[in-house]
Every structure is written in structure tokens, then in C-alpha cells.
XYZ file of C-alpha atoms in Angstrom:
740
model
C -103.826 -47.415 73.297
C -103.586 -43.900 71.817
C -107.108 -44.029 70.644
C -108.313 -42.870 74.098
C -107.330 -39.321 73.845
C -108.938 -39.022 70.351
C -112.218 -40.230 71.243
C -112.728 -37.985 73.929
C -111.109 -34.868 72.241
C -113.917 -35.204 69.701
C -116.656 -35.347 72.260
C -115.142 -32.067 73.723
C -114.913 -30.679 70.224
C -118.490 -31.174 69.102
C -120.211 -30.621 72.319
C -117.842 -28.593 74.392
C -120.792 -26.261 74.589
C -122.707 -28.769 76.751
C -120.476 -28.216 79.660
C -121.671 -24.512 80.078
C -125.423 -25.406 79.981
C -126.122 -25.552 83.378
C -130.069 -26.494 82.912
C -130.818 -30.322 83.348
C -132.806 -32.150 80.965
C -136.062 -31.602 82.654
C -135.243 -27.877 82.806
C -134.887 -28.120 78.969
C -138.214 -29.876 78.621
C -140.280 -27.191 80.765
C -138.736 -24.655 78.349
C -139.630 -26.600 75.288
C -143.265 -26.713 76.568
C -143.361 -23.047 77.111
C -142.123 -21.780 73.701
C -144.531 -20.226 71.420
C -142.848 -20.627 67.959
C -141.414 -23.601 66.087
C -138.117 -22.149 65.571
C -137.501 -21.627 69.089
C -138.412 -25.239 69.930
C -136.387 -26.663 67.220
C -133.186 -24.676 68.922
C -134.214 -26.029 72.476
C -134.462 -29.638 71.173
C -131.144 -29.181 69.617
C -129.573 -28.185 72.857
C -131.224 -31.247 74.662
C -129.737 -33.561 72.027
C -126.149 -32.263 72.636
C -126.753 -32.751 76.178
C -128.076 -36.292 76.083
C -124.901 -37.370 74.111
C -123.144 -37.631 77.241
C -125.984 -39.323 79.133
C -127.606 -41.857 76.914
C -126.920 -42.269 73.200
C -130.101 -43.729 72.213
C -132.118 -40.946 73.879
C -129.953 -38.613 72.048
C -130.496 -40.140 68.626
C -134.280 -40.204 69.130
C -134.488 -36.390 69.991
C -132.208 -35.519 66.670
C -134.843 -37.282 64.651
C -137.801 -35.821 66.007
C -135.881 -32.338 65.843
C -135.287 -33.349 61.923
C -139.002 -33.906 61.285
C -140.057 -31.025 63.261
C -137.697 -28.658 61.164
C -138.558 -30.422 57.857
C -142.179 -29.631 58.659
C -141.767 -25.919 58.753
C -138.852 -25.830 56.242
C -136.330 -24.626 58.718
C -133.358 -25.812 56.637
C -130.591 -24.550 59.056
C -132.230 -26.329 62.186
C -132.730 -29.500 59.930
C -129.123 -29.526 58.946
C -127.721 -28.731 62.815
C -129.890 -31.761 63.870
C -128.247 -34.073 61.267
C -125.058 -33.100 62.644
C -126.191 -34.306 66.252
C -127.426 -37.508 64.737
C -124.371 -38.261 62.889
C -122.499 -37.835 66.130
C -124.872 -40.100 67.972
C -124.671 -42.714 65.288
C -120.590 -42.333 65.308
C -120.539 -43.357 68.981
C -122.761 -46.179 68.332
C -120.409 -47.483 65.647
C -122.866 -47.062 62.658
C -120.787 -44.963 60.452
C -122.864 -45.482 57.444
C -125.933 -43.803 58.815
C -123.794 -40.998 60.229
C -122.087 -40.242 56.754
C -125.626 -40.363 54.865
C -126.742 -37.540 57.770
C -123.462 -35.593 57.202
C -123.742 -35.489 53.189
C -127.275 -34.127 53.703
C -126.374 -31.764 56.176
C -123.591 -30.575 53.764
C -125.847 -29.952 50.823
C -127.998 -27.704 52.974
C -125.184 -25.539 54.469
C -123.902 -25.082 50.952
C -127.527 -24.049 49.573
C -127.637 -21.369 52.532
C -123.809 -20.484 51.990
C -123.649 -20.939 55.750
C -119.652 -20.866 56.192
C -120.049 -21.737 60.153
C -122.103 -24.615 59.555
C -119.714 -25.721 56.967
C -116.799 -25.440 59.288
C -118.440 -27.459 62.005
C -119.584 -30.255 59.455
C -116.009 -30.727 58.197
C -114.966 -30.998 62.159
C -117.676 -33.826 62.323
C -116.276 -35.663 58.989
C -112.919 -35.448 60.919
C -114.543 -37.027 63.812
C -116.271 -39.913 61.817
C -112.894 -40.769 59.954
C -110.953 -40.531 63.219
C -113.128 -42.780 64.937
C -112.604 -45.489 62.267
C -108.884 -44.913 62.620
C -108.613 -43.413 59.255
C -106.454 -40.456 60.217
C -105.348 -39.352 56.568
C -109.149 -38.498 55.685
C -109.528 -37.010 59.297
C -106.501 -34.706 58.843
C -107.876 -33.616 55.528
C -111.190 -32.726 56.785
C -109.707 -30.832 59.860
C -107.584 -28.771 57.556
C -110.798 -27.863 56.011
C -112.328 -26.830 58.914
C -109.342 -24.615 60.129
C -109.305 -22.735 56.866
C -112.948 -22.017 57.177
C -112.602 -20.952 60.952
C -109.563 -18.861 59.919
C -111.705 -17.032 57.198
C -114.432 -16.278 59.632
C -112.490 -15.375 62.437
C -114.024 -17.942 64.807
C -111.670 -18.842 67.682
C -113.990 -21.469 69.115
C -114.240 -23.273 65.930
C -110.647 -22.835 64.981
C -109.374 -24.004 68.429
C -111.460 -27.117 68.134
C -109.909 -28.014 64.785
C -106.401 -27.413 66.335
C -107.058 -29.896 68.857
C -108.489 -32.695 67.060
C -105.904 -32.371 63.942
C -103.165 -32.547 66.743
C -104.635 -35.935 67.842
C -104.593 -37.146 64.420
C -101.128 -36.421 63.828
C -100.249 -37.865 67.188
C -102.064 -41.076 66.219
C -99.706 -41.312 62.927
C -96.590 -40.599 65.361
C -96.088 -37.478 63.431
C -95.403 -35.546 66.902
C -94.104 -32.212 65.536
C -97.421 -30.931 64.171
C -99.035 -32.737 66.933
C -97.439 -30.867 69.611
C -97.653 -27.493 67.710
C -101.506 -27.684 67.360
C -101.936 -28.870 71.011
C -100.009 -26.005 72.504
C -102.205 -23.468 70.325
C -105.124 -25.288 71.859
C -103.769 -25.103 75.479
C -102.971 -21.321 75.043
C -106.514 -20.564 74.060
C -108.282 -22.505 76.904
C -105.899 -20.544 79.329
C -107.010 -17.334 77.977
C -110.554 -18.515 78.447
C -109.872 -19.765 81.819
C -111.494 -22.965 80.773
C -110.314 -25.439 83.458
C -112.281 -28.410 81.831
C -110.677 -27.965 78.548
C -107.146 -27.380 80.039
C -107.366 -30.605 81.715
C -108.283 -32.325 78.485
C -105.429 -30.597 76.674
C -103.058 -31.616 79.060
C -103.882 -35.097 79.055
C -103.484 -35.254 75.359
C -99.937 -33.311 75.805
C -98.826 -35.949 78.400
C -99.674 -38.919 75.644
C -97.245 -36.892 73.126
C -94.516 -36.229 75.628
C -94.826 -40.131 76.383
C -94.121 -40.965 72.652
C -91.236 -38.380 72.386
C -89.652 -40.200 75.205
C -89.874 -37.403 77.695
C -91.304 -39.265 80.353
C -90.974 -36.699 83.393
C -93.112 -34.110 81.429
C -95.505 -36.769 80.328
C -96.054 -37.623 83.850
C -96.414 -34.112 85.276
C -98.896 -33.238 82.394
C -101.123 -36.264 83.109
C -100.991 -35.475 86.998
C -101.970 -32.157 86.354
C -104.776 -33.045 84.130
C -106.148 -35.413 86.801
C -106.153 -32.240 89.407
C -107.849 -30.162 87.031
C -110.400 -32.541 86.064
C -111.243 -33.296 89.718
C -111.404 -29.653 90.555
C -113.720 -29.242 87.717
C -115.932 -32.450 88.313
C -115.006 -33.746 84.672
C -114.955 -37.353 85.409
C -114.329 -38.246 81.521
C -111.053 -36.599 81.604
C -109.950 -38.140 84.980
C -110.943 -41.565 83.534
C -108.781 -40.943 80.379
C -105.684 -39.580 82.525
C -105.894 -42.978 84.698
C -105.788 -45.050 81.425
C -102.853 -42.997 79.841
C -101.021 -43.115 83.186
C -101.151 -46.942 83.003
C -99.483 -46.854 79.729
C -96.820 -44.792 80.849
C -96.152 -46.581 83.838
C -95.988 -50.106 81.696
C -93.412 -48.079 79.389
C -91.390 -47.515 82.775
C -91.937 -51.375 83.553
C -93.428 -50.393 86.761
C -96.278 -53.032 85.941
C -97.959 -53.037 89.373
C -98.702 -49.355 89.127
C -99.673 -49.831 85.557
C -102.182 -52.443 86.570
C -103.633 -50.273 89.446
C -104.346 -47.191 87.100
C -105.710 -49.333 84.194
C -108.217 -50.941 86.594
C -109.190 -47.548 87.932
C -109.842 -46.481 84.524
C -111.895 -49.575 83.708
C -114.201 -49.424 86.783
C -114.666 -45.595 86.055
C -115.312 -46.490 82.467
C -117.894 -49.172 83.333
C -119.653 -46.413 85.673
C -119.896 -44.240 82.789
C -121.269 -46.609 80.441
C -118.342 -46.039 78.121
C -117.501 -49.410 76.637
C -114.476 -48.245 74.730
C -112.428 -47.017 77.419
C -113.333 -49.880 79.544
C -112.270 -52.322 77.068
C -109.008 -50.427 76.185
C -107.977 -50.057 80.027
C -108.986 -53.939 80.495
C -106.394 -54.633 78.097
C -103.717 -52.488 79.391
C -104.316 -54.225 82.691
C -104.159 -57.737 80.747
C -100.551 -56.564 79.661
C -99.280 -55.356 82.986
C -100.394 -58.735 84.644
C -98.764 -60.741 81.941
C -95.248 -58.754 82.405
C -95.925 -59.794 86.389
C -96.265 -63.397 85.140
C -99.679 -63.538 86.427
C -100.684 -65.246 83.328
C -104.154 -67.129 84.555
C -105.724 -64.051 86.038
C -104.577 -61.940 82.755
C -106.038 -64.577 80.247
C -109.463 -64.384 82.205
C -109.252 -60.596 82.351
C -108.219 -60.847 78.405
C -111.567 -62.676 77.605
C -113.717 -59.578 79.444
C -111.915 -57.210 77.491
C -112.621 -58.754 74.198
C -116.195 -58.981 75.168
C -116.435 -55.445 76.139
C -114.792 -54.248 73.015
C -117.162 -56.119 70.884
C -119.952 -53.888 72.490
C -117.874 -50.725 71.817
C -117.756 -51.428 67.998
C -114.653 -49.604 67.489
C -111.815 -51.273 65.649
C -109.064 -49.927 67.945
C -110.707 -51.435 70.885
C -111.160 -54.878 69.571
C -107.458 -54.626 67.990
C -106.313 -53.826 71.738
C -108.080 -56.753 73.437
C -106.729 -59.468 70.762
C -103.408 -58.123 70.694
C -103.503 -58.285 74.727
C -105.021 -62.086 74.521
C -102.219 -62.816 71.793
C -99.356 -61.766 74.405
C -100.788 -63.748 77.100
C -100.976 -66.976 75.020
C -97.395 -66.526 73.630
C -95.936 -66.267 77.203
C -97.931 -69.326 78.081
C -96.033 -71.062 74.954
C -99.549 -71.460 73.335
C -98.298 -70.390 70.028
C -101.096 -71.657 67.849
C -103.667 -69.906 69.830
C -101.448 -66.889 70.077
C -101.153 -66.809 66.165
C -105.062 -66.930 66.047
C -105.594 -64.183 68.505
C -103.088 -61.824 66.563
C -104.639 -62.446 63.447
C -107.953 -61.532 64.798
C -106.149 -58.315 65.909
C -104.948 -57.358 62.534
C -108.234 -58.384 60.819
C -110.084 -55.494 62.592
C -107.594 -52.961 61.639
C -107.567 -53.599 57.888
C -108.894 -50.484 56.750
C -107.374 -48.030 59.163
C -103.957 -45.773 58.728
C -102.237 -46.052 61.955
C -98.342 -45.932 62.193
C -98.064 -46.907 65.735
C -95.098 -48.545 67.556
C -97.496 -50.758 69.538
C -98.949 -52.477 66.413
C -95.117 -52.645 65.106
C -94.539 -54.643 68.463
C -97.642 -56.790 67.922
C -96.078 -57.669 64.389
C -92.823 -58.777 65.955
C -94.632 -61.012 68.825
C -96.422 -62.402 65.947
C -93.352 -63.079 63.978
C -91.812 -64.720 67.118
C -94.934 -66.939 67.317
C -94.567 -68.134 63.937
C -90.939 -69.046 64.255
C -91.869 -71.092 67.218
C -94.209 -73.236 65.300
C -91.627 -73.684 62.543
C -93.281 -71.330 59.875
C -90.327 -69.274 58.938
C -91.778 -67.886 55.778
C -94.619 -66.141 57.696
C -92.313 -65.440 60.396
C -90.233 -63.296 58.099
C -93.029 -61.463 56.476
C -94.387 -60.699 59.976
C -91.169 -59.075 60.942
C -90.836 -57.102 57.751
C -94.249 -55.626 58.524
C -92.551 -54.798 62.262
C -89.439 -53.132 60.510
C -91.716 -51.267 58.173
C -93.874 -49.631 60.666
C -90.738 -48.868 62.921
C -89.386 -47.138 60.010
C -92.182 -44.779 59.780
C -91.691 -43.697 63.261
C -87.649 -43.431 63.340
C -85.068 -43.013 60.804
C -84.761 -45.374 57.928
C -80.968 -45.711 58.599
C -81.199 -46.662 62.136
C -83.924 -49.173 61.497
C -82.049 -51.060 58.705
C -79.211 -51.433 61.099
C -81.483 -52.517 63.874
C -83.114 -55.092 61.266
C -79.702 -56.493 60.079
C -78.333 -56.950 63.747
C -81.747 -58.671 64.515
C -81.942 -60.904 61.476
C -78.405 -62.090 61.730
C -79.064 -62.774 65.625
C -82.080 -64.859 64.819
C -80.442 -66.745 62.055
C -77.226 -67.378 63.708
C -79.064 -68.748 66.613
C -81.258 -71.288 64.802
C -78.195 -72.404 62.627
C -76.058 -72.798 65.690
C -78.571 -74.999 67.343
C -79.029 -77.213 63.995
C -75.230 -77.388 63.859
C -74.872 -78.544 67.358
C -77.285 -81.469 66.835
C -75.862 -82.705 63.408
C -72.196 -82.025 63.352
C -69.052 -82.831 65.473
C -67.097 -80.070 67.427
C -64.209 -80.288 64.743
C -66.366 -78.831 61.914
C -68.638 -76.368 64.204
C -66.266 -73.271 62.853
C -66.536 -74.122 59.469
C -70.467 -74.455 59.786
C -70.920 -71.331 61.860
C -69.031 -69.201 58.993
C -71.475 -70.756 56.449
C -74.600 -69.828 58.639
C -73.374 -66.428 58.827
C -72.899 -66.064 55.054
C -76.345 -67.233 54.640
C -77.810 -64.999 57.370
C -75.987 -61.951 55.677
C -77.230 -62.839 52.276
C -80.645 -63.044 53.607
C -80.423 -59.744 55.494
C -79.332 -58.027 52.269
C -82.284 -59.769 50.094
C -84.608 -58.412 52.872
C -83.244 -55.149 52.956
C -83.609 -54.852 48.907
C -87.357 -56.248 49.116
C -87.899 -53.684 51.687
C -86.280 -51.049 49.731
C -88.062 -52.008 46.661
C -91.407 -51.991 48.531
C -90.537 -48.447 49.850
C -90.062 -47.202 46.241
C -93.042 -48.634 44.929
C -95.482 -47.326 47.605
C -93.633 -43.897 47.042
C -94.507 -44.092 43.327
C -98.017 -44.981 43.992
C -98.517 -42.134 46.450
C -97.026 -39.731 43.982
C -99.367 -41.077 41.165
C -102.302 -40.762 43.677
C -101.543 -37.257 44.592
C -101.203 -36.274 40.835
C -104.586 -37.896 40.078
C -106.261 -36.144 43.272
C -105.011 -32.985 41.701
C -106.222 -33.567 38.239
C -109.684 -34.305 39.722
C -109.597 -31.304 42.025
C -108.859 -29.107 39.069
C -111.447 -30.499 36.585
C -113.965 -29.979 39.552
C -112.992 -26.473 39.581
C -113.416 -25.847 36.066
C -116.743 -27.767 35.921
C -118.031 -25.689 38.832
C -116.747 -22.342 37.194
C -118.414 -23.431 33.682
C -121.794 -24.430 35.496
C -121.836 -20.805 37.143
C -121.025 -19.176 33.934
C -124.029 -21.060 32.246
C -126.589 -20.214 35.098
C -125.518 -16.507 34.747
C -125.916 -16.457 31.068
C -129.374 -18.003 31.432
C -130.425 -15.407 33.798
C -129.174 -12.647 31.622
C -131.004 -14.088 28.573
C -134.244 -14.186 30.627
C -133.743 -10.820 31.574
C -133.063 -9.616 28.102
C -136.513 -11.275 26.959
C -138.473 -9.577 29.709
C -136.992 -6.182 28.816
C -137.618 -6.723 25.153
C -141.175 -7.667 26.020
C -141.603 -4.597 28.218
C -139.995 -2.305 25.612
C -142.459 -3.636 22.841
C -145.417 -3.111 25.121
C -144.388 0.363 25.752
C -143.116 1.359 22.236
C -146.913 0.964 20.512
C -148.730 3.466 22.840
C -145.548 5.861 22.989
C -145.612 5.802 19.143
C -149.317 7.256 19.115
C -148.341 9.884 21.778
C -145.311 11.065 19.479
C -147.474 11.237 15.982
C -150.683 12.666 17.388
C -148.439 15.475 19.211
C -146.701 16.085 15.868
C -150.049 16.037 13.838
C -151.709 18.159 16.326
C -148.651 20.625 16.202
C -149.173 20.775 12.437
C -152.945 21.674 12.765
C -152.025 24.377 15.248
C -149.626 25.937 12.820
C -152.259 25.881 10.190
C -154.836 27.384 12.697
C -152.349 30.060 13.644
C -152.062 31.234 9.923
C -155.757 31.399 9.783
C -156.068 33.387 12.984
C -153.319 36.058 11.748
C -155.529 36.691 8.975
C -158.476 37.660 11.313
C -155.795 39.604 13.804
C -157.482 37.750 16.838
C -154.368 38.545 19.517
C -155.908 36.488 22.467
C -156.531 33.461 20.420
C -152.970 33.728 19.058
C -151.583 33.517 22.545
C -153.507 30.598 23.535
C -152.705 28.671 20.369
C -149.141 29.759 20.945
C -148.975 28.073 24.453
C -150.895 24.984 23.215
C -147.939 24.936 20.487
C -145.383 25.245 23.363
C -146.901 22.539 25.309
C -146.961 20.078 22.273
C -143.322 20.791 21.684
C -142.801 19.706 25.157
C -144.628 16.524 24.607
C -142.653 16.023 21.550
C -139.577 16.378 23.132
C -140.041 14.141 26.255
C -141.989 11.422 24.222
C -138.558 10.980 21.990
C -136.616 10.953 25.231
C -138.885 8.065 26.472
C -138.490 6.778 22.677
C -134.809 6.694 23.268
C -135.126 4.804 26.513
C -137.152 2.206 25.108
C -134.609 1.705 22.201
C -131.968 1.415 24.482
C -133.800 -1.371 26.443
C -134.286 -2.914 23.212
C -130.454 -2.575 22.360
C -129.648 -3.945 26.156
C -132.044 -7.118 25.431
C -130.348 -7.873 22.249
C -126.836 -7.879 23.772
C -127.748 -10.161 26.757
C -126.221 -13.223 24.971
C -123.045 -13.101 27.226
C -120.664 -12.772 24.374
C -117.865 -10.247 24.294
C -118.223 -7.270 21.991
C -116.077 -4.013 20.995
C -117.500 -1.210 23.196
C -116.509 2.294 24.037
C -115.640 2.155 27.595
C -116.098 5.976 28.263
C -119.576 5.496 27.192
C -120.165 2.397 29.282
C -118.944 4.120 32.183
C -120.786 7.468 31.825
C -124.223 5.332 31.485
C -123.563 3.266 34.588
C -122.435 6.141 36.662
C -125.537 8.016 36.056
C -127.615 5.017 36.540
C -125.869 4.449 39.952
C -126.284 8.115 40.968
C -129.745 8.512 40.009
C -130.740 5.261 41.454
C -129.458 6.129 44.825
C -131.057 9.673 44.618
C -134.366 7.869 44.063
C -133.921 6.030 47.247
C -132.588 8.780 49.280
C -133.708 12.236 48.568
C -131.236 14.052 50.395
C -128.147 12.332 48.869
C -125.623 14.258 47.018
C -122.126 14.106 45.590
C -119.683 15.830 43.329
C -119.059 13.485 40.416
C -115.800 14.322 38.731
C -114.857 12.447 35.399
C -111.675 12.599 33.680
C -112.329 10.124 30.700
C -109.564 9.732 28.006
C -111.195 9.982 24.463
C -107.862 8.424 22.981
C -108.470 4.896 24.447
C -109.567 2.316 21.648
C -112.608 0.267 21.874
C -112.103 -3.026 23.826
C -113.721 -6.199 23.849
C -115.869 -6.970 26.976
C -119.106 -8.550 27.820
C -121.162 -5.314 28.595
C -123.617 -6.734 31.279
C -120.760 -8.286 33.182
C -118.572 -5.123 33.226
C -121.557 -2.851 33.659
C -122.351 -5.112 36.812
C -118.737 -4.607 38.036
C -119.170 -0.658 37.581
C -122.296 -0.523 39.220
C -121.156 -2.372 42.174
C -117.874 -0.050 42.381
C -119.989 2.970 42.089
C -122.506 1.934 44.832
C -119.650 0.984 47.028
C -118.413 4.459 46.712
C -121.565 6.286 47.094
C -122.083 4.113 50.330
C -118.689 4.959 51.747
C -119.277 8.853 51.156
C -122.826 8.576 52.855
C -120.977 6.802 56.010
C -118.438 9.442 56.341
C -121.276 12.189 55.959
C -123.166 10.808 58.613
C -120.095 10.192 60.908
C -119.050 13.968 60.520
C -122.811 15.364 61.070
C -122.769 16.624 57.382
C -119.766 18.863 57.692
C -118.229 17.064 54.622
C -118.813 17.148 50.760
C -118.921 13.597 49.249
C -116.599 13.136 46.125
C -116.338 10.534 43.566
C -113.731 10.592 40.854
C -113.672 8.421 37.867
C -110.670 8.387 35.581
C -110.130 6.223 32.331
C -106.283 6.052 30.472
C -104.529 4.057 28.178
C -101.628 2.274 29.778
C -99.310 0.287 27.459
C -101.547 -2.626 26.077
C -104.216 -1.917 28.745
C -107.250 0.256 29.627
C -106.974 1.554 33.195
C -110.164 2.493 34.893
C -109.990 4.393 38.444
C -112.966 5.025 40.896
C -111.861 7.045 43.381
C -114.119 8.252 46.635
C -113.115 10.357 49.915
C -115.141 8.296 51.840
C -114.326 6.072 55.078
C -111.459 4.058 53.513
C -110.606 0.405 54.320
C -108.644 -0.728 57.385
C -105.220 -2.012 56.652
C -106.092 -5.265 58.598
C -108.864 -6.243 56.325
C -107.641 -4.904 53.027
C -106.299 -8.439 51.642
C -109.517 -9.895 52.442
C -112.239 -7.664 50.511
C -112.113 -10.075 47.628
C -112.984 -13.039 49.596
C -116.542 -14.781 49.034
C -118.718 -13.680 52.183
C -116.320 -11.087 53.582
C -117.866 -7.583 53.921
C -117.098 -4.343 56.132
C -120.734 -3.210 55.961
C -122.955 -3.929 59.135
C -125.083 -7.351 59.378
C -127.876 -7.374 56.940
C -126.431 -4.560 54.796
C -123.973 -6.515 52.639
C -123.936 -10.230 51.366
C -119.694 -10.161 50.999
C -120.271 -11.324 47.267
C -120.281 -8.014 45.311
C -116.337 -7.587 45.094
C -115.858 -11.310 45.013
C -118.048 -11.804 41.856
C -116.407 -8.503 40.442
C -113.086 -9.832 41.039
C -113.754 -13.174 39.273
C -115.445 -11.299 36.286
C -112.391 -8.949 35.976
C -109.661 -11.701 36.382
C -111.291 -14.838 34.973
C -113.863 -13.393 32.690
C -111.903 -10.827 30.964
C -108.144 -11.606 32.046
C -107.713 -8.484 33.626
C -106.585 -7.005 37.323
C -108.766 -5.441 40.025
C -106.762 -3.789 42.834
C -107.365 -1.627 45.678
C -105.519 1.437 47.353
C -106.869 3.016 50.647
C -106.281 4.789 53.447
C -108.556 4.659 56.458
C -110.681 7.721 57.031
C -109.107 9.312 53.721
C -109.987 7.601 50.412
C -110.348 4.464 48.674
C -109.467 3.836 45.005
C -110.340 0.764 43.039
C -108.427 0.342 39.822
C -109.723 -1.954 37.000
C -106.877 -2.885 34.250
C -108.494 -4.494 30.943
C -106.499 -5.911 28.052
C -106.761 -3.787 24.974
C -107.847 -5.066 21.539
């Protein structure tokens, strides 16, 4: 019966924003007609699809399909991905899980290609929803944990709270109440801060369920009643509906069957009005149980048939299970044990792929065991009883369950043997036969306990093996992705090398002509000067001297250009990605000048004091030049950026300064890049190496520079990359690389 809270919470999670959207569907249609851009139209269609999920699922699915087509037409990938999330939600509520899964996979590929972390966080929540609706709560919890991880990295409170609320419900469905209550309380605190009455009502309703399962009936009733009050005040009929249904469960556990029946029927009627087949079927099943406990078996059987038909329309395993289990109870109380067994078997058949550990399912196994016992099939009765004990063991302590099992088994076997003895033997041998029956019962009890213990150990070993295999697969996948990234980077560097070599060769030929003709012209001028000196023509000598000076400058700058071209050729020849023995001081000097002059070219008024303290005694070390150069260039650019930001803040009353130091430290080479810029706030210092995290304003940084630098230093070169900083004073990046 706990499925009710789960389903509604997912609606709130994925479509919580629709409550705040006051325009009706016709208003959205008018806005769609007025917009002039395709992108704006697609965004409005997404809102319309969200709104329609609570009104008409078929219409919501059709709008989502139209939105996907429109987004594909203009290659608007983010719009397509969000539309596929909406389409998957519609399919989930229709029970078409394969279609939902297909759309989620396509959306996942798009979000990954866009590096859209917010989209991925929402996607993981949708995966959790899909598996939760199929009662696969282990998978549901896995994806909600991934959603929490993404939301925490993004500091997205709304996404984080949705994940908290839904993972709590998944834990609750597995009877793991401690984390369920912890996450639910976090969710309630968030909604109280937001003054969101609608979501407070929903959260209190779910907390009422948890209190009920924990045995705190008083708090359970208080939470559910408060939920109804808030939902009525906010006009949220969905929450009111689910609270009624859950109050029915609460009063049934308190054996107030009349009140339980009344609340269950309230929920069923309201569910029918809202077109929610799932809650209607579940509430009818609760009403059936209450009627059965009131001994109104004829009326209960008729209502059970209606519950089964409604559950079939909902296409959700838990609803069908509840309806058939309720029918099984009614038939059992009518002593129609064969039909009762058939109903219970159908109930378990629809739950084959679920992973729920629920006392109500254990109770169903117990009733099935009694039905088998009544028809004389003791082997199946024992098997069903073992299932009951196994499920109860996962909810309560194993020791208590073992004792309860022994007591119940002894009682059942003793009762059966006593009846047999009364029919077959006389009173003078009754005591001896009873002792024999007790011995047999005790032996069977011990045997059952041993079998249960063996099954538990086997399951534990299997779970351990599966966990180990899962970790191995995840490790292999991580290594594969790392290797793939390295191969792609090497291909890029190889292509860059080929391009550089081509350009350098094209420049080299005309440059050689310039240098050669300048040198020849210089030689001819020397000969001309010697001839003119014999004629004593002073004015001509001055002119030839000036021409000679100019030619010397041409030769000088031509040789400089030649050195640059040779450097380009040398760079292209080293772009294989292989490690080489290099002098780090030379590499640092080259990239420091490159970064400084590159920024000067873009910002003419940029100026900074460059201080270098390079230890000439350090040995050459093995590095990949292009990768280390990339790291150095990134650190220098960050340092220059920080000093420029501080200069702007202080209106120029400040002199930027960047210091670069190298020294040998034991078996390592240490490189320090320090600036007197804005510094890094203490609150974010631990996050600067995370992918997509940046302290720069939106549009000025990707958040990948330091993350890639960290991977190059730590993974590619076995070194360390650390940061020391004080806000508004300085930042110092420290690289430690192993010496040869």
C-alpha cells in the first residue's frame, strides 16, 4: 500500500514547477502563436507539456512529440533533450516503460554531448522515477544518489531537494526507515524555508507513512491530518487524495475498520474524479480489506473485482498486486481456499521483477501458507511460510524472527499432530504421541532454520560477488574513458603538428630568399663603398652606409624569423605525445613570454611585473612538452587574469606582479606560480579542480582549465598540483613533478 506516496512524490519532483505556472493551457497557446523565434516557441511547448501531465497524459505525450520534431528541425539539442524527458514521464505514467527508457537514453546522450550538468541531474531523477514506478527500488536509489551528487556540485537546491524527497520514499519502500526519515526531514526544512505549502503538505503525508511503519501511530495520524489541512488550503487535491488513502491504512492497522473503510472510499471516489486509476485501485483494495475484517464478505468480494479491473487499467505492478491480494484474503475468509491460492499466486506473479521488502507482502505469504495448509499441501505451505519469515527478517532483527518462526512452527505442527492423535489413538497413549510430535516438530523447525540460514549465506555471497563484479566493470569503464580521451588528445596534437609543419615550410622558402638576397646586397655594397672611397664621394658614402645599416637590420630580423620557423618545425616534430627529457626552466621561460605577449596583444594597456627565480641546478625531467606547456599556459593566464581583476577593482592603484619559481625538492622538481591578484575564497578552494567549476563570471570560463591541468599533472605525469591562496591577497599554484 506504500506505493501511493512514491507515485505522487514523483509527480511533484518532475513537475513541481507547474504549480507555480498560473497561465492556463489556452493562455499558453496564445503565447505560442505570438512568439517570433523557434527557440522561444519550443520553450513554451515544453511548459505546456509539463502542465498537461496533470490534466491529460495522451495530450502531454502528443505535445512532447511535436516539440521534439520542432527542436530537431532547427538542431536545438537542449530543447530536444528536455522534450524527451517530458515524453518519458508521460510514457511512465502510461506504464510504457520501454518507450520511456528509450527516450531517456537519447536525452542522456544529448546532455553528455552538451556537458549540461543540470540536465544530467534532472535526467538521473527521471531514471529514478522510472525504476521506482516499476518497484525496482535498488535501481531507483542508485539514480537518485547520482542526482544528489550532481545537485550538490551545482549548488542547485531545488534539484537537490527533489532528489532528497524521492530517495527517502525509495528507502521507505524497502522498509529502511532511518535514511528515509533523514532525507524526508531535510526536504521538509527546505519547503518550510521556501514557504511552499503545497510541497509541505506532500512531505508531511509521506512522513506520516514512515511514522506509521515505525510504530509511532500518534505522530503518523498528526502528520496525515496536517497534510490534509494544508492541501485543502492550497487547493492540492492530489495530496488530499493520497492522505485519505494513507489514513485508511493507518486506521486499518489500529483495527478501526469502519473508519478505515470510509477514508478508503473517500480516496477511491476522489481518484476516479481525477482520472488516477492507480490510486483508485489501491484505495478500493484497502476498502476490500476493511470490509473483510468487518465480516462483510459478499460486499468485499464484489468490490475486489472492481479493484482488479481498475488496477489492470493502471498498468502498475503494485496496484495489481494489492487488488489480487485483497481478493485472496476475502476468498480465504470465505473458506474458498483453492480460489484464494489462485488469487495470491496472481498477486505474486505481477511482482516478479520488483525488489520490495514489505511486511504487507510477508503477510500475504503467511495467508497463502495457511491456504495451502487448509487444502493439505503442506510442502507448499512450508515454502510460503519460509518466504514470510525471510521478508520479515529483512524488516526486523533476525534473532527475533528466528524465535517467532520456531514458536509458530511448533504451534502449527503440534496442533496438526494432536488432531491426528485424537482420531487414531486412545487416551492411554496420548501423552507418548504428543512427545513424539513435539520431537518431530522441533527437528523440522531446526531443519527450517538451517535451510533459512544457508539461503541467507548464499544470498550474501552472491551479493558480495555482484558488488565486486560491479566495481571491476566500473574501474574498467573509467580506464577505457581515460584511454579514449588520451587518444583523442594525441590525434589533435598530431594534426596541430602537421598544420604547424606545413605553415613553417611555406614560410621557410621566401624567408630564405630574403636572407640570401640581403646578405648578397650587403656584400655588393661593401664592394661599392670600396670603389667610392677611391673617388672620395662623401655624400654617396653616407647613403651607401645607410643602405648597409638597413640591410643589416633586414638580415637580423630575417634570422629572428628563421629561428621562429625552426622553433615551429621543432614543435611539430615533438607533437607525438611521448615524454621527453627537457629543461623545465627553458620551457617555463618560453610559455611565460608566450602568455604575457599574447595578453599584451589583446589588451594594449596590460602590464605586470614578471619575477623569475629559476634554479639552474635542477636536472632535466621526462615530460610531454605540449601537455606541460598547456598546464603552464593555463596557470600563467589565470594569474594574469586575477591581477587584471584586482587592478580594475582598485581603479589602477595597484601594480600587478607574477612570480615564477623553480627548485629541486628531494626527488622532485617544484614549480610555483604566484600572483598578487584577487585570491580564491576559502569556501570554494576545495572545488577549483572539479570539472565545470569556475570562479569567473558566466561566459568567461568553461571550468575545465584547472580540471584538465590537474589530470595532466597527477594522472599523466604522476605529480601533484596544489593551491595556496588568501582572498584579496594572493594565489600560489604549486606543481611537483618526479625527477628522472
